[in-house]
Short mmCIF file of C-alpha atoms in Angstrom, two decimals:
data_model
loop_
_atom_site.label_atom_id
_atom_site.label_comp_id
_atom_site.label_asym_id
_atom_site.label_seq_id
_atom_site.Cartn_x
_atom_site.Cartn_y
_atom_site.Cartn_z
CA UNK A 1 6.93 10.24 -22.97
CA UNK A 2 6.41 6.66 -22.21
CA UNK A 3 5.39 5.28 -19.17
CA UNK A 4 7.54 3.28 -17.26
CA UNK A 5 6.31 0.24 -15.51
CA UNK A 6 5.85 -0.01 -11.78
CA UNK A 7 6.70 -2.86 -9.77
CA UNK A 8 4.82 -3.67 -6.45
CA UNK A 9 7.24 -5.44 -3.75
CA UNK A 10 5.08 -7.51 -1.06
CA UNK A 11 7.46 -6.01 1.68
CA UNK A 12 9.21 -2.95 2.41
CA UNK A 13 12.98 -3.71 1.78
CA UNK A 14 14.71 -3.06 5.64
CA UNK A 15 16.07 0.54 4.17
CA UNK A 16 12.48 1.76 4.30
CA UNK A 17 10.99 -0.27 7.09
CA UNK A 18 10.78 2.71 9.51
CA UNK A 19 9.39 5.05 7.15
CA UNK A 20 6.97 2.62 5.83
CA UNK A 21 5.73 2.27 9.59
CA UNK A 22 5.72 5.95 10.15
CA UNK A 23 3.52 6.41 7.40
CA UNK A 24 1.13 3.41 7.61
CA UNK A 25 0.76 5.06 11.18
CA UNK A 26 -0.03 8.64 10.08
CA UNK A 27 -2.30 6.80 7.41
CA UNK A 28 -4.05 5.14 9.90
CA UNK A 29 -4.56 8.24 12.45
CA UNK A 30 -5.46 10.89 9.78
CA UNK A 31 -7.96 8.07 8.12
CA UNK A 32 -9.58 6.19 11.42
CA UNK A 33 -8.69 3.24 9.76
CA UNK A 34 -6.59 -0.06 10.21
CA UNK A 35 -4.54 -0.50 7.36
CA UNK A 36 -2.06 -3.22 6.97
CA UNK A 37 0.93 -2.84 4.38
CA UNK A 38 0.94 -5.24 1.22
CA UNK A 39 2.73 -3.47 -0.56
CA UNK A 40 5.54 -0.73 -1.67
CA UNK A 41 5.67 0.70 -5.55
CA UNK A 42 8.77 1.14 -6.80
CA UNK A 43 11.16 0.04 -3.67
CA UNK A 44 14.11 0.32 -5.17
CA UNK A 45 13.89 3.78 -6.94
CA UNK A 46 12.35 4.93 -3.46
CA UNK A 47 15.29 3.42 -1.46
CA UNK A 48 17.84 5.48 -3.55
CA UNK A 49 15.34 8.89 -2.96
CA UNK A 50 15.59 8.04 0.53
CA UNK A 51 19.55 9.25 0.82
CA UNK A 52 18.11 12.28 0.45
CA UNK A 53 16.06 12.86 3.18
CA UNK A 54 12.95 13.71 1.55
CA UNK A 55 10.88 11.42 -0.83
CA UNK A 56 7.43 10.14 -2.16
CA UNK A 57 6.82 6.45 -0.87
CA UNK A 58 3.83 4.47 -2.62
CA UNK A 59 2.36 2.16 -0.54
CA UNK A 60 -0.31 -0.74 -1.19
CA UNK A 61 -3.02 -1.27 2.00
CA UNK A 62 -5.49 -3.43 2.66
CA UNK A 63 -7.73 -3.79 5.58
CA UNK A 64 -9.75 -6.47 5.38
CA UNK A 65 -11.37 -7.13 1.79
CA UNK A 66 -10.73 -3.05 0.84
CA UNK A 67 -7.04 -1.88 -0.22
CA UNK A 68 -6.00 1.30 -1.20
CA UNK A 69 -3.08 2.59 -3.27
CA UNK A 70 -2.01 5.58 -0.72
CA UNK A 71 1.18 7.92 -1.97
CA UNK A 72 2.85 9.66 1.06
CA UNK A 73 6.04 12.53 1.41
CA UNK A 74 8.08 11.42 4.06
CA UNK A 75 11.01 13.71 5.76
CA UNK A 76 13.09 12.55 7.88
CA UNK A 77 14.47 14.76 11.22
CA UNK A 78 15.99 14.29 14.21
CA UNK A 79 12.66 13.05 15.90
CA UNK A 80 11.99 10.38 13.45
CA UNK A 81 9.75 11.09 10.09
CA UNK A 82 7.28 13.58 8.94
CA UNK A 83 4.61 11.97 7.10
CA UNK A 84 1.83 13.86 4.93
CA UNK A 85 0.18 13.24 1.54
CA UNK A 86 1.94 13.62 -1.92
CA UNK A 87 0.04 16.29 -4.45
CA UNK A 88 -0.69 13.04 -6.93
CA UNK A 89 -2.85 14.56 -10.00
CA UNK A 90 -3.13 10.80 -11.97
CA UNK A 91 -1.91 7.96 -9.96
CA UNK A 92 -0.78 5.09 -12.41
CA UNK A 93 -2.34 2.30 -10.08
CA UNK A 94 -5.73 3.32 -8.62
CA UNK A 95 -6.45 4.89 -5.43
CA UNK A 96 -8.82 1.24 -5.23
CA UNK A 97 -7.38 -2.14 -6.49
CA UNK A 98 -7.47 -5.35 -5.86
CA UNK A 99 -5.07 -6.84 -3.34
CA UNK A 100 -1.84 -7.86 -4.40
CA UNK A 101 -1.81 -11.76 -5.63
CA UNK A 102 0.22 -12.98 -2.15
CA UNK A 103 -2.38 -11.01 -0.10
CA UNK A 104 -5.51 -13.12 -1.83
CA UNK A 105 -4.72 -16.17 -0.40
CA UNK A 106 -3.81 -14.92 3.11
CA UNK A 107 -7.02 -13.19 2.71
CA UNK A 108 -8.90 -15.84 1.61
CA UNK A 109 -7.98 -18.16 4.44
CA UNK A 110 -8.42 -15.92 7.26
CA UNK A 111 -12.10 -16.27 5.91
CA UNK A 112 -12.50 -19.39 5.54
CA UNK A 113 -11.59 -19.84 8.90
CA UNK A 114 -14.40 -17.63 9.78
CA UNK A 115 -16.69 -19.08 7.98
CA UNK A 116 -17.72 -22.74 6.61
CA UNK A 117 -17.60 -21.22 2.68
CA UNK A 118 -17.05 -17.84 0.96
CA UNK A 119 -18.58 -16.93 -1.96
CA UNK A 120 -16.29 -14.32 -4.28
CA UNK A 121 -18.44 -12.49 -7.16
CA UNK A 122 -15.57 -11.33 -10.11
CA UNK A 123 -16.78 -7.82 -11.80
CA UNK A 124 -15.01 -6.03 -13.98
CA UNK A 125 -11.48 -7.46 -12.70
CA UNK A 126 -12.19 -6.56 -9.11
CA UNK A 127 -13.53 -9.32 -6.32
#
């Protein structure tokens, strides 16, 4: 069976807004951390899961200089969405990556405002 190929949006599409924000939340609260979203795998594909209530979301975070490929089930109910994590045995983009390209830049200006220079050190494909 061959693989198909994944494609990485830089924005959740407006169908998937809410539960992208529900489970960046729950991400956030179960982790202690401050992810922001840069990212949703396969947007499309998880937009027509979504019509039925139940479905696997992939998202892309970063906080700061460390992102994180996160996979989530979200349900939706009359109070809003259940979030918890998808049983993924082999993800097919690491649980660690490298931002997404548009999130580089934004990330490398936010430090050079913070600093006068910023040194990046390449190894291995990751910064």
């Amino acid at each position: 069976m061959a693989l198909q190929p994944m494609t990485v949006s830089e924005a959740p599409p407006k169908e998937l807004q809410a539960a992208s924000e529900a489970a960046l939340e729950w991400i956030n609260a179960t982790q202690g951390s401050h992810y922001e979203i840069t990212g949703i795998i396969d947007a499309e594909d998880t937009v027509a899961q979504a019509r039925n209530g139940s479905f696997e979301l992939g998202l892309v975070l970063c906080d700061g200089d460390v992102c994180a490929r996160e996979q989530v089930l979200v349900e939706q109910s009359a109070e809003g969405f259940r979030v918890s994590a998808a049983d993924v045995d082999d993800p097919l983009i690491p649980p660690l990556l490298d931002p997404p390209i548009g999130v580089r830049t934004g990330w490398l200006n936010t430090q050079l405002d913070k600093h006068k220079f910023v040194v990046l050190v390449f190894y291995r494909g990751l910064w």
